Coordinates of C-alpha atoms in Angstrom, one line a residue:
Chain A
M268 CA 11.1 -7.3 35.1
L269 CA 13.5 -7.4 32.2
Q270 CA 13.1 -11.1 31.8
F271 CA 9.3 -10.6 31.7
L272 CA 9.7 -7.8 29.1
A273 CA 12.0 -9.9 27.0
Q274 CA 9.6 -12.9 27.4
A275 CA 12.7 -14.8 28.5
T276 CA 10.6 -17.0 30.7
P277 CA 7.1 -17.0 29.2
P278 CA 4.5 -17.6 31.9
E279 CA 2.7 -20.9 31.5
T280 CA -0.7 -19.2 31.3
N281 CA 0.3 -16.7 28.6
F282 CA -2.8 -16.0 26.6
W283 CA -0.8 -16.0 23.3
Q284 CA 0.6 -19.4 24.0
Q285 CA -2.6 -21.3 24.8
A286 CA -2.9 -24.6 22.9
P287 CA -5.6 -24.8 20.3
G288 CA -8.9 -26.2 21.6
T289 CA -8.2 -25.7 25.3
T290 CA -10.8 -24.2 27.7
G291 CA -8.3 -21.4 28.5
L292 CA -8.2 -20.3 24.9
I293 CA -11.9 -20.5 24.4
L294 CA -12.5 -18.5 27.6
G295 CA -9.9 -15.9 26.5
V296 CA -11.5 -15.5 23.1
V297 CA -15.0 -15.1 24.5
G298 CA -13.7 -12.7 27.2
A299 CA -11.9 -10.6 24.6
F300 CA -15.0 -10.5 22.5
I301 CA -17.2 -9.3 25.3
I302 CA -14.6 -6.7 26.4
G303 CA -14.3 -5.6 22.7
M304 CA -18.1 -5.2 22.3
L305 CA -18.3 -3.3 25.6
L306 CA -15.5 -1.0 24.4
F307 CA -17.2 -0.6 21.0
F308 CA -20.6 0.5 22.5
G309 CA -18.8 2.6 25.2
L310 CA -16.8 4.5 22.6
S311 CA -19.9 5.0 20.4
T312 CA -21.6 6.9 23.2
I313 CA -18.7 9.3 23.8
P314 CA -19.6 12.9 22.7
T315 CA -18.2 13.8 19.2
Q316 CA -15.9 16.5 20.5
F317 CA -13.9 14.0 22.6
R318 CA -13.7 11.3 19.8
R319 CA -10.9 13.1 18.0
Y320 CA -8.7 12.9 21.1
I321 CA -9.3 9.2 21.5
I322 CA -8.6 8.5 17.9
V323 CA -5.4 10.6 18.0
G324 CA -4.3 8.9 21.2
F325 CA -4.9 5.4 19.9
T326 CA -3.2 6.2 16.5
F327 CA -0.2 7.7 18.3
L328 CA 0.2 4.7 20.6
A329 CA -0.2 2.1 17.7
G330 CA 2.2 4.1 15.5
L331 CA 4.8 4.5 18.3
V332 CA 5.3 0.7 18.5
F333 CA 6.2 0.5 14.8
V334 CA 8.4 3.7 14.9
L335 CA 10.3 2.3 17.9
Q336 CA 10.7 -1.0 16.3
Y337 CA 12.3 0.8 13.3
L338 CA 14.6 3.0 15.4
W339 CA 15.2 1.1 18.7
P340 CA 18.4 -1.0 18.5
R341 CA 17.5 -4.6 18.0
P342 CA 19.5 -7.1 20.1
I343 CA 22.4 -8.6 18.1
N344 CA 22.6 -12.4 17.8
A345 CA 20.3 -12.9 20.8
D346 CA 18.5 -15.9 22.1
F347 CA 16.6 -14.7 25.2
E348 CA 15.4 -18.2 26.0
K349 CA 19.0 -19.1 26.9
E350 CA 20.5 -15.7 27.8
L351 CA 19.5 -12.6 29.7
P352 CA 19.4 -9.1 28.2
R353 CA 22.6 -7.2 29.0
N354 CA 20.8 -3.9 29.8
A355 CA 17.4 -2.1 29.7
V356 CA 18.0 -1.0 26.1
E357 CA 18.4 -4.6 25.0
G358 CA 15.5 -5.8 27.2
F359 CA 13.2 -3.2 25.7
G360 CA 14.4 -4.1 22.2
A361 CA 13.6 -7.7 22.8
W362 CA 10.1 -6.8 24.2
L363 CA 9.4 -4.7 21.1
G364 CA 10.3 -7.7 18.9
V365 CA 7.7 -9.8 20.7
A366 CA 5.1 -7.1 20.9
I367 CA 5.0 -6.3 17.2
D368 CA 3.1 -9.5 16.3
P369 CA 0.2 -9.0 18.8
V370 CA -0.1 -5.3 17.9
A371 CA -0.3 -6.1 14.2
K372 CA -2.9 -8.8 14.9
T373 CA -5.0 -6.2 16.7
A374 CA -5.4 -4.5 13.3
N375 CA -6.6 -7.8 11.9
I376 CA -9.2 -8.1 14.7
L377 CA -10.5 -4.6 14.0
A378 CA -10.6 -5.4 10.3
A379 CA -12.7 -8.5 11.0
F380 CA -15.2 -6.4 13.0
L381 CA -15.4 -3.9 10.1
L382 CA -15.9 -6.7 7.6
G383 CA -19.2 -7.4 9.4
L384 CA -20.1 -3.8 9.0
G385 CA -19.3 -4.0 5.3
I386 CA -21.6 -7.0 4.8
F387 CA -24.3 -5.3 6.8
S388 CA -24.0 -2.2 4.4
L389 CA -24.2 -4.5 1.3
M390 CA -27.2 -6.3 2.6
R391 CA -29.0 -3.1 3.7
V392 CA -28.6 -1.4 0.3
H393 CA -29.8 -4.5 -1.6
I394 CA -32.6 -5.5 0.7
N395 CA -33.9 -1.9 0.5
K396 CA -33.8 -2.1 -3.3
I397 CA -35.8 -5.3 -3.3
R398 CA -38.3 -3.9 -0.8
R399 CA -38.8 -0.7 -2.8
R400 CA -38.9 -2.7 -6.1
A401 CA -36.3 -0.2 -7.4
Q402 CA -34.9 -0.5 -10.9
D403 CA -32.9 -3.7 -11.5
W404 CA -34.0 -5.1 -8.1
G405 CA -33.6 -8.6 -9.6
F406 CA -29.8 -8.2 -9.6
S407 CA -30.0 -7.4 -5.9
L408 CA -32.0 -10.5 -5.2
I409 CA -29.4 -12.6 -7.1
L410 CA -26.6 -11.0 -5.1
I411 CA -28.3 -11.8 -1.8
V412 CA -29.3 -15.4 -2.7
S413 CA -25.9 -16.2 -4.1
S414 CA -24.0 -14.7 -1.1
V415 CA -26.1 -16.7 1.3
I416 CA -25.7 -20.0 -0.7
M417 CA -22.0 -19.4 -1.1
A418 CA -21.6 -18.8 2.6
I419 CA -23.5 -21.9 3.6
F420 CA -21.8 -24.3 1.2
G421 CA -18.4 -22.7 1.7
F422 CA -18.6 -23.1 5.5
W423 CA -20.1 -26.6 5.2
D424 CA -17.2 -27.7 2.9
W425 CA -14.6 -26.1 5.2
N426 CA -16.1 -27.7 8.3
M427 CA -16.0 -31.1 6.7
R428 CA -12.4 -30.8 5.6
Q429 CA -11.2 -29.2 8.8
F430 CA -12.9 -31.3 11.5
N431 CA -14.6 -34.4 9.9
D432 CA -11.8 -35.6 7.7
P433 CA -8.8 -36.6 9.8
E434 CA -7.5 -38.9 7.1
A435 CA -7.8 -36.3 4.4
L436 CA -10.0 -38.5 2.3
L437 CA -11.7 -35.4 0.8
T438 CA -8.5 -34.5 -1.1
S439 CA -9.6 -37.1 -3.6
Q440 CA -12.7 -36.3 -5.6
E441 CA -13.9 -39.9 -5.4
N442 CA -14.8 -39.4 -1.7
W443 CA -16.5 -36.0 -2.1
K444 CA -20.0 -35.5 -0.6
F445 CA -22.9 -33.3 -1.7
A446 CA -21.5 -30.1 0.0
N447 CA -18.0 -30.5 -1.6
Y448 CA -19.5 -30.9 -5.1
V449 CA -21.8 -27.8 -4.7
N450 CA -19.0 -25.7 -3.2
D451 CA -16.7 -26.7 -6.1
A452 CA -19.3 -25.9 -8.7
L453 CA -20.0 -22.5 -7.1
F454 CA -16.4 -21.5 -6.5
D455 CA -14.4 -23.1 -9.3
G456 CA -17.2 -23.6 -11.7
M457 CA -18.8 -20.2 -11.5
Y458 CA -17.0 -17.6 -9.4
Q459 CA -13.5 -18.3 -10.8
Q460 CA -14.8 -18.4 -14.4
M461 CA -16.6 -15.0 -14.0
D462 CA -13.5 -13.6 -12.4
A463 CA -11.4 -14.7 -15.4
A464 CA -14.0 -13.3 -17.8
M465 CA -13.8 -10.0 -16.1
F466 CA -10.0 -10.0 -16.2
S467 CA -9.9 -11.0 -19.9
M468 CA -12.1 -7.9 -20.8
I469 CA -9.0 -5.8 -20.0
A470 CA -7.4 -6.9 -23.3
F471 CA -10.2 -5.1 -25.2
F472 CA -10.1 -2.1 -23.0
I473 CA -6.3 -1.8 -23.6
L474 CA -7.0 -1.7 -27.3
S475 CA -9.6 1.0 -27.1
A476 CA -7.6 3.1 -24.6
A477 CA -4.5 2.7 -26.7
Y478 CA -6.3 3.8 -29.8
R479 CA -7.4 7.1 -28.1
A480 CA -4.1 7.7 -26.4
F481 CA -1.9 7.1 -29.5
R482 CA -3.7 9.5 -31.8
I483 CA -1.3 12.2 -32.9
R484 CA -2.8 15.3 -31.2
S485 CA 0.3 16.9 -29.7
V486 CA 4.1 16.6 -29.6
E487 CA 3.9 14.6 -26.3
A488 CA 1.3 12.2 -27.8
T489 CA 3.6 11.7 -30.9
V490 CA 6.6 11.0 -28.8
M491 CA 4.6 8.5 -26.7
M492 CA 3.2 6.8 -29.9
A493 CA 6.7 6.5 -31.4
S494 CA 8.1 5.0 -28.2
A495 CA 5.2 2.6 -27.9
L496 CA 5.6 1.6 -31.5
I497 CA 9.3 0.7 -31.0
L498 CA 8.6 -1.3 -27.8
M499 CA 5.7 -3.1 -29.5
L500 CA 7.7 -3.9 -32.6
N501 CA 10.5 -5.2 -30.4
L502 CA 8.2 -7.8 -29.0
M503 CA 7.7 -9.3 -32.5
G504 CA 10.3 -12.0 -32.9
A505 CA 10.3 -12.3 -36.7
L506 CA 10.6 -8.5 -37.1
T507 CA 13.5 -8.1 -34.6
F508 CA 15.3 -11.0 -36.4
M509 CA 14.9 -9.4 -39.8
W510 CA 15.8 -5.9 -38.5
S511 CA 19.0 -7.3 -36.7
G512 CA 20.0 -9.1 -39.9
W513 CA 19.6 -5.9 -41.9
I514 CA 21.6 -3.8 -39.4
N515 CA 24.4 -6.5 -39.2
G516 CA 24.6 -6.4 -43.0
L517 CA 24.9 -2.7 -43.0
V518 CA 27.7 -2.8 -40.3
E519 CA 29.6 -5.5 -42.3
S520 CA 29.3 -3.6 -45.6
T521 CA 30.2 -0.1 -44.2
G522 CA 32.4 -1.2 -41.3
N523 CA 30.7 1.4 -39.1
Q524 CA 30.1 -0.2 -35.6
F525 CA 28.0 2.8 -34.6
L526 CA 25.1 1.5 -36.6
T527 CA 24.6 -1.4 -34.1
N528 CA 22.9 1.2 -31.9
F529 CA 20.0 1.2 -34.3
D530 CA 19.2 -2.4 -33.7
L531 CA 15.5 -2.6 -32.5
T532 CA 16.4 -4.5 -29.4
V533 CA 19.1 -2.0 -28.5
V534 CA 16.8 1.0 -29.0
A535 CA 14.0 -0.6 -27.0
G536 CA 16.4 -1.5 -24.2
W537 CA 17.7 2.1 -24.2
L538 CA 14.2 3.5 -24.0
R539 CA 13.4 1.2 -21.0
A540 CA 16.7 1.8 -19.1
N541 CA 17.1 5.5 -19.8
M542 CA 13.6 6.8 -20.1
Q543 CA 11.1 4.5 -18.4
I544 CA 13.0 3.3 -15.3
P545 CA 14.3 6.7 -14.3
A546 CA 10.8 8.3 -14.7
I547 CA 9.2 5.5 -12.6
R548 CA 11.9 5.9 -9.9
A549 CA 11.4 9.6 -9.8
I550 CA 7.7 9.1 -9.4
E551 CA 8.2 6.5 -6.7
F552 CA 10.5 8.9 -4.8
G553 CA 7.7 11.5 -4.7
V554 CA 5.1 8.9 -3.8
G555 CA 7.3 7.6 -0.9
L556 CA 7.9 11.1 0.5
G557 CA 4.2 11.8 0.2
A558 CA 3.3 8.7 2.1
L559 CA 5.8 9.4 4.8
A560 CA 4.4 13.0 5.2
M561 CA 0.9 11.7 5.3
G562 CA 1.8 8.9 7.8
L563 CA 3.6 11.5 10.0
R564 CA 0.6 13.9 10.0
L565 CA -1.8 11.1 10.9
W566 CA 0.5 9.6 13.5
L567 CA 1.0 13.0 15.3
G568 CA -2.7 14.0 14.8
L569 CA -1.7 17.1 12.8
E570 CA -4.4 16.8 10.2
K571 CA -7.7 18.7 10.5
G572 CA -10.7 17.9 8.5
G573 CA -11.4 14.7 6.4
V574 CA -10.4 11.5 8.1
S575 CA -8.9 13.1 11.2
S576 CA -12.1 15.0 12.1
Chain B
M42 CA 27.9 4.9 20.1
N43 CA 27.1 1.9 22.2
F44 CA 23.4 2.8 22.2
L45 CA 23.1 2.4 18.5
Q46 CA 24.5 -1.2 18.6
G47 CA 21.4 -2.7 17.0
S48 CA 21.2 -5.4 14.4
Q49 CA 19.4 -3.1 12.0
Y50 CA 22.3 -0.6 12.2
L51 CA 24.8 -3.3 11.5
D52 CA 22.9 -4.5 8.5
T53 CA 22.3 -1.2 6.7
G54 CA 24.2 1.4 8.6
W55 CA 23.0 4.6 10.2
F56 CA 22.7 6.7 7.0
G57 CA 19.2 5.5 5.9
V58 CA 17.8 6.1 9.4
F59 CA 19.5 9.5 9.6
S60 CA 18.1 10.6 6.2
T61 CA 14.6 9.5 7.3
L62 CA 14.9 11.5 10.4
L63 CA 16.1 14.5 8.4
V64 CA 13.1 14.3 6.1
V65 CA 10.8 14.1 9.2
F66 CA 12.5 17.2 10.5
F67 CA 12.0 19.0 7.2
I68 CA 8.3 18.2 7.2
L69 CA 7.7 19.2 10.9
Y70 CA 9.8 22.3 10.6
N71 CA 7.9 23.5 7.5
I72 CA 4.5 22.7 9.1
A73 CA 5.5 24.9 12.0
R74 CA 6.7 27.6 9.6
A75 CA 3.5 27.4 7.6
K76 CA 1.4 27.7 10.7
K77 CA 3.1 31.0 11.4
T78 CA 2.5 32.4 7.9
G79 CA -1.0 31.0 7.7
G80 CA -0.1 28.6 4.8
N81 CA 0.3 31.5 2.4
L82 CA 2.9 29.7 0.2
F83 CA 2.9 29.2 -3.6
I84 CA 1.7 25.8 -5.0
R85 CA 2.0 25.3 -8.7
R86 CA -1.2 24.8 -10.8
I87 CA -2.3 21.1 -10.9
A88 CA -4.6 20.6 -13.9
G89 CA -6.2 17.4 -12.5
L90 CA -7.3 19.3 -9.3
N91 CA -8.5 22.3 -11.2
A92 CA -10.8 20.0 -13.1
I93 CA -12.6 18.9 -9.9
D94 CA -14.9 21.9 -9.9
D95 CA -15.6 21.5 -13.6
A96 CA -16.5 17.8 -13.2
I97 CA -18.9 18.6 -10.3
G98 CA -20.4 21.4 -12.3
R99 CA -21.0 19.1 -15.2
A100 CA -22.6 16.4 -13.0
T101 CA -24.9 19.1 -11.5
E102 CA -26.0 20.4 -14.9
M103 CA -26.7 16.9 -16.1
G104 CA -28.4 15.9 -12.9
R105 CA -26.4 12.7 -12.7
P106 CA -24.3 11.4 -9.8
I107 CA -20.6 11.7 -9.2
L108 CA -18.7 8.4 -8.7
M109 CA -15.7 8.1 -6.3
V110 CA -13.5 5.1 -6.0
P111 CA -10.7 5.0 -3.4
G112 CA -9.0 1.9 -5.1
I113 CA -8.8 -1.6 -3.7
G114 CA -6.0 -1.1 -1.2
D115 CA -6.5 -1.6 2.6
L116 CA -6.9 1.3 5.0
D117 CA -3.5 3.0 4.7
A118 CA -2.0 6.4 3.8
V119 CA -3.1 6.0 0.2
S120 CA -6.8 5.3 0.9
V121 CA -6.9 7.8 3.7
Q122 CA -5.6 10.5 1.3
A123 CA -8.2 9.4 -1.3
V124 CA -11.0 9.7 1.2
N125 CA -9.7 13.2 2.2
I126 CA -9.9 14.3 -1.4
F127 CA -13.4 12.8 -1.7
A128 CA -14.4 14.8 1.4
Q129 CA -13.5 18.0 -0.5
V130 CA -15.4 16.8 -3.6
T131 CA -18.4 15.9 -1.5
K132 CA -18.3 19.4 0.2
T133 CA -18.8 21.0 -3.2
A134 CA -21.3 18.4 -4.4
A135 CA -23.4 18.8 -1.2
Q136 CA -23.7 22.6 -1.8
F137 CA -25.2 21.9 -5.3
A138 CA -27.3 18.9 -4.1
T139 CA -25.4 16.7 -6.6
P140 CA -25.8 13.0 -5.7
I141 CA -22.6 11.0 -5.0
K142 CA -21.6 7.4 -5.1
L143 CA -18.5 6.2 -3.2
C144 CA -17.7 2.6 -3.8
C145 CA -15.3 0.7 -1.4
A146 CA -13.6 -2.6 -1.8
R147 CA -12.4 -2.8 1.8
A148 CA -14.7 -2.9 4.8
T149 CA -12.1 -0.8 6.8
V150 CA -12.1 1.9 4.1
Y151 CA -15.9 1.7 3.9
A152 CA -16.3 2.4 7.6
V153 CA -14.0 5.4 7.5
A154 CA -15.4 6.8 4.3
Q155 CA -19.0 6.5 5.6
E156 CA -18.1 8.5 8.7
V157 CA -16.2 11.2 6.8
I158 CA -18.9 11.7 4.1
R159 CA -21.7 11.8 6.7
D160 CA -19.6 14.4 8.7
V161 CA -19.1 16.5 5.5
Y162 CA -22.9 16.7 4.9
S163 CA -23.6 17.6 8.6
Q164 CA -20.8 20.2 8.6
Q165 CA -22.4 21.8 5.6
G166 CA -25.7 21.8 7.3
M167 CA -27.2 19.5 4.8
S168 CA -27.6 16.2 6.7
D169 CA -30.9 15.6 4.9
R170 CA -29.1 15.3 1.5
Y171 CA -26.9 12.5 2.8
S172 CA -28.2 9.1 1.7
I173 CA -27.0 5.8 3.2
D174 CA -26.6 4.5 -0.3
S175 CA -24.0 7.3 -1.0
V176 CA -21.2 5.2 0.4
Q177 CA -21.3 1.5 -0.6
Y178 CA -19.3 -1.6 0.2
I179 CA -19.1 -3.7 -3.0
S180 CA -16.7 -6.6 -2.5
D181 CA -13.2 -7.2 -1.5
Q182 CA -12.6 -9.5 -4.5
Q183 CA -10.8 -7.5 -7.2
F184 CA -12.9 -8.4 -10.2
A185 CA -16.2 -8.8 -8.3
F186 CA -15.5 -5.2 -7.2
A187 CA -14.7 -4.2 -10.8
A188 CA -17.9 -5.8 -12.1
G189 CA -20.0 -4.1 -9.3
V190 CA -18.6 -0.7 -9.9
S191 CA -18.9 -1.0 -13.7
G192 CA -22.5 -1.9 -13.2
I193 CA -23.1 1.2 -11.1
I194 CA -21.3 3.4 -13.7
L195 CA -23.6 2.0 -16.5
R196 CA -26.8 1.9 -14.6
E197 CA -26.5 5.3 -12.8
K198 CA -24.9 6.9 -15.9
V199 CA -22.4 8.9 -13.7
A200 CA -21.4 12.2 -15.1
A201 CA -18.0 12.4 -13.4
A202 CA -15.7 9.8 -11.9
F203 CA -12.9 10.3 -9.4
L204 CA -10.6 7.2 -9.4
L205 CA -8.1 8.0 -6.7
G206 CA -6.1 5.5 -4.7
A207 CA -4.4 2.1 -5.1
F208 CA -5.5 0.5 -8.3
Y209 CA -4.4 -2.5 -10.1
A210 CA -5.7 -4.4 -13.2
E211 CA -9.2 -3.0 -12.6
S212 CA -8.1 0.6 -13.3
L213 CA -8.6 0.3 -17.1
I214 CA -12.0 -1.4 -16.7
F215 CA -13.3 1.6 -14.7
A216 CA -11.7 4.2 -16.9
E217 CA -13.0 2.7 -20.1
T218 CA -16.5 2.0 -18.8
C219 CA -16.7 5.7 -17.7
N220 CA -15.4 6.7 -21.1
S221 CA -18.1 4.6 -22.9
I222 CA -20.8 6.7 -21.2
G223 CA -19.0 10.0 -21.7
A224 CA -18.2 10.6 -18.0
I225 CA -15.4 13.0 -17.2
Q226 CA -12.6 11.2 -15.4
V227 CA -10.1 12.5 -12.9
A228 CA -7.7 9.7 -11.9
G229 CA -4.6 9.2 -9.8
S230 CA -2.8 6.2 -8.5
T231 CA 0.3 5.7 -6.4
Q232 CA 1.0 2.5 -8.4
S233 CA 3.5 3.5 -11.1
T234 CA 2.4 0.5 -13.1
Q235 CA -1.2 1.8 -13.4
T236 CA -0.5 5.5 -14.0
P237 CA 0.2 4.9 -17.8
F238 CA -3.2 3.2 -18.1
F239 CA -4.9 6.2 -16.5
I240 CA -2.9 8.6 -18.7
A241 CA -4.1 6.7 -21.8
A242 CA -7.7 6.5 -20.8
C243 CA -8.7 9.4 -18.5
D244 CA -9.2 13.1 -19.0
Y245 CA -7.1 14.3 -16.1
V246 CA -4.5 12.4 -14.1
L247 CA -2.7 13.1 -10.9
I248 CA 0.8 11.7 -11.3
G249 CA 2.9 10.5 -8.4
D250 CA 3.0 12.8 -5.4
E251 CA 0.4 15.2 -7.0
F252 CA -2.0 12.7 -5.4
Y253 CA -0.6 13.6 -1.9
A254 CA -0.5 17.3 -2.8
A255 CA -4.2 17.3 -3.6
S256 CA -5.6 18.1 -0.1
A257 CA -3.0 20.9 0.4
Y258 CA -3.9 22.3 -3.0
L259 CA -7.7 22.2 -2.4
T260 CA -7.9 23.3 1.2
R261 CA -4.7 25.5 1.7
E262 CA -4.6 24.3 5.3
P263 CA -1.3 25.5 6.8
V264 CA -0.4 22.1 8.1
L265 CA -0.9 20.5 4.7
V266 CA 0.9 23.3 2.8
G267 CA 3.8 23.2 5.2
S268 CA 4.0 19.4 4.8
L269 CA 4.1 19.8 1.0
L270 CA 6.9 22.3 1.3
G271 CA 8.8 19.8 3.6
Q272 CA 8.4 17.2 0.9
D273 CA 9.9 19.5 -1.6
W274 CA 12.9 20.1 0.6
A275 CA 13.2 16.4 1.0
K276 CA 13.2 16.0 -2.8
I277 CA 16.0 18.5 -3.1
L278 CA 17.9 16.5 -0.5
M279 CA 17.3 13.2 -2.4
T280 CA 18.4 14.9 -5.7
A281 CA 21.6 16.1 -3.9
Y282 CA 22.2 12.5 -2.6
V283 CA 21.8 11.1 -6.1
M284 CA 24.2 13.6 -7.7
L285 CA 26.8 13.3 -4.9
G286 CA 26.5 9.6 -4.8
F287 CA 27.0 9.3 -8.5
L288 CA 30.0 11.7 -8.5
I289 CA 31.8 10.2 -5.5
M290 CA 31.1 6.6 -6.6
S291 CA 32.4 7.3 -10.1
A292 CA 35.5 9.1 -8.8
E293 CA 36.2 6.3 -6.4
R294 CA 35.9 3.6 -9.0
L295 CA 38.4 5.3 -11.2
Q296 CA 41.0 5.0 -8.5
P297 CA 43.4 2.0 -8.4
L298 CA 42.6 -0.6 -5.7
A299 CA 44.9 -0.3 -2.7
V300 CA 42.7 -1.6 0.1
Q301 CA 40.0 -4.1 -0.5
R302 CA 37.0 -5.3 1.5
I303 CA 36.8 -8.9 2.6
D304 CA 33.5 -10.4 3.9
E305 CA 33.9 -13.7 5.7
G306 CA 31.5 -15.5 8.1
G307 CA 29.5 -12.4 8.9
V308 CA 32.6 -10.4 9.7
S309 CA 34.1 -7.8 7.3
R310 CA 37.5 -6.0 7.2
M311 CA 39.6 -3.8 4.9
E312 CA 42.9 -5.4 3.8
P313 CA 45.8 -4.0 1.7
Y314 CA 45.6 -5.3 -1.9
E315 CA 48.8 -6.6 -3.3
G316 CA 47.7 -8.4 -6.5
E317 CA 47.7 -7.3 -10.1
A318 CA 46.9 -3.6 -10.5
K319 CA 43.1 -3.0 -11.0
R320 CA 40.5 -0.4 -10.2
K321 CA 38.2 -0.4 -7.2
T322 CA 35.0 -2.5 -7.4
A323 CA 31.7 -1.2 -6.0
S324 CA 32.1 -3.1 -2.7
D325 CA 35.5 -1.4 -2.0
T326 CA 34.1 2.1 -2.1
M327 CA 33.1 4.4 0.7
V328 CA 29.6 4.8 -0.7
H329 CA 29.1 1.1 -0.4
R330 CA 30.4 1.1 3.2
L331 CA 27.8 3.8 4.0
F332 CA 25.0 1.3 3.5
N333 CA 27.0 -1.9 4.3
P334 CA 29.1 -1.0 7.4
L335 CA 32.2 -3.0 8.3
I336 CA 31.3 -5.5 11.0
T337 CA 34.1 -6.6 13.4
E338 CA 34.2 -9.8 15.4
E339 CA 33.7 -7.7 18.5
M340 CA 30.5 -6.2 17.2
N341 CA 29.1 -9.6 16.3
T342 CA 30.0 -11.4 19.5
I343 CA 27.9 -10.3 22.5
E344 CA 28.6 -11.8 25.9
R345 CA 25.4 -12.3 27.9
E346 CA 24.6 -13.9 31.3
P347 CA 23.0 -17.3 30.9
N348 CA 19.3 -17.5 31.7
P349 CA 19.0 -19.4 35.0
D350 CA 15.4 -20.5 34.2
Y351 CA 16.4 -22.1 30.9
E352 CA 15.9 -25.9 31.1
G353 CA 15.6 -26.7 27.4
E354 CA 19.0 -28.4 26.9
E355 CA 18.6 -30.4 30.1
E356 CA 15.2 -31.6 29.0
A357 CA 16.5 -32.4 25.5
A358 CA 19.4 -34.4 27.0
N359 CA 17.0 -36.3 29.3
A360 CA 14.7 -37.1 26.4
G361 CA 17.6 -38.3 24.2
G362 CA 19.4 -40.2 27.0
G363 CA 17.6 -43.5 26.5
A364 CA 18.4 -43.7 22.8

């Protein structure tokens, strides 16, 4: 039993170890899909008052695996292909190590199902808009047409590279076919450029937000503006060079080493190390504790209302 | 403690795990305590959360929708908390028949948000006011999502925007687009790198764990209030750790080095130091040993029975025999 738990001798017909492309794997995938769909429709017919118990139960079981993985002693320097676990504690620890991967993958499978739901929502909203000829319905039409074209050519290109190009000829642009050119034009030529354009807009938004934030309205805003000014000036190479030269001159003429503390780089470094980093760490402590409390409440089904209902 | 002989305890010691369990105990104990008192405990005023009703009121007066964005993170504690806050916002919005728009970047978050928002409307007895367009999946690509939401902000001319969750570079795009049409913004992110952007651009900001305190503040549910109190106890504990750690480490490092730590081949030991007089280094202190325990040869060498079914080496020997 322990050997089985520790996967010391993995059975030859282990689902997780099927070779790609074998009938066993395909049957396993199809079987899992059918069982998944049956479960999906079965669960959706359950009365609402019982759903909460099912959700809480599933959440607890899934969370328990990860909690145990964190707390349960992990076998030290073990290779259970060659050795046997010493005791039940070690056997269970080894089993947990193996179980984590399939459990984590279950979340990916669920996410894949939900992605379909997301696309369905997107299509429903925009098709309705087109059907009703709602305001700006033309944008909805563009979205649907471009989604469909991108999906077709993306899949076509992927299929060619994955299955019809054993000698990897398509890595060179000279051997490209129609689908590869179209996919490249759509993805690199259009999507990536629009993505970069959207990202570059942030620079202008930073400017307008900074203008509003750094107006001297209160003591706090003044302190923030002064700190920001020092940090920004510190990034200007010519200015820091001139400032350091001036400070060094003062130190030499007066012999007062204390003045080196007023070097722009030193002041900016002090602000970062003694103001910014401690504040961020304090915030992160709070966020971490909040996330732990939230996770604990969800895991133990203690929350009422909102997501838990 | 033979039971605790796990590789994770050899790597980082028992102190981190013990502290986590202590924090868990604080939270659960205070939840139990709050359940007894009915959650009647003091929570300080949080400006960003007080502004929620004002923002909904403004949207109602203007007859424009309320926008809610739970960030671009996957379904985790952050997005779940964001959806919980949005459920409270929706509850008030439903009473005033104010339209809402909840835009999701992740299909998993979308599925959960759709269920929650629909439930809120039906619990309020206003199922007819729920529209399937209220919760929308936009895109899981960061800037495609940013472009989509910005378009909705501008086209729908939202009166109030709630930007709560895990945000990255798109945070400022949303905040500034909302500002350009005069929408009131309540924002909060668990990303410490994005909080300054929200502070600069938004009207109200939930900083750090205020984000997690929101549902306790809005609902006064005993479980949530107790959990919040447990978090405060944990913060006191963490502050005590920092102070004690700082004092003990400083005191230790001022002492002359008498016994030093030697780490060799995965095994560590303390040996008397006989060289030139010097002070202790960080690795010679007790505080360091608390998180980096001494590992003896005995701890590292575990005798196990060989696996009788193992044939790997034999096969390898056979395969290599002809060479």
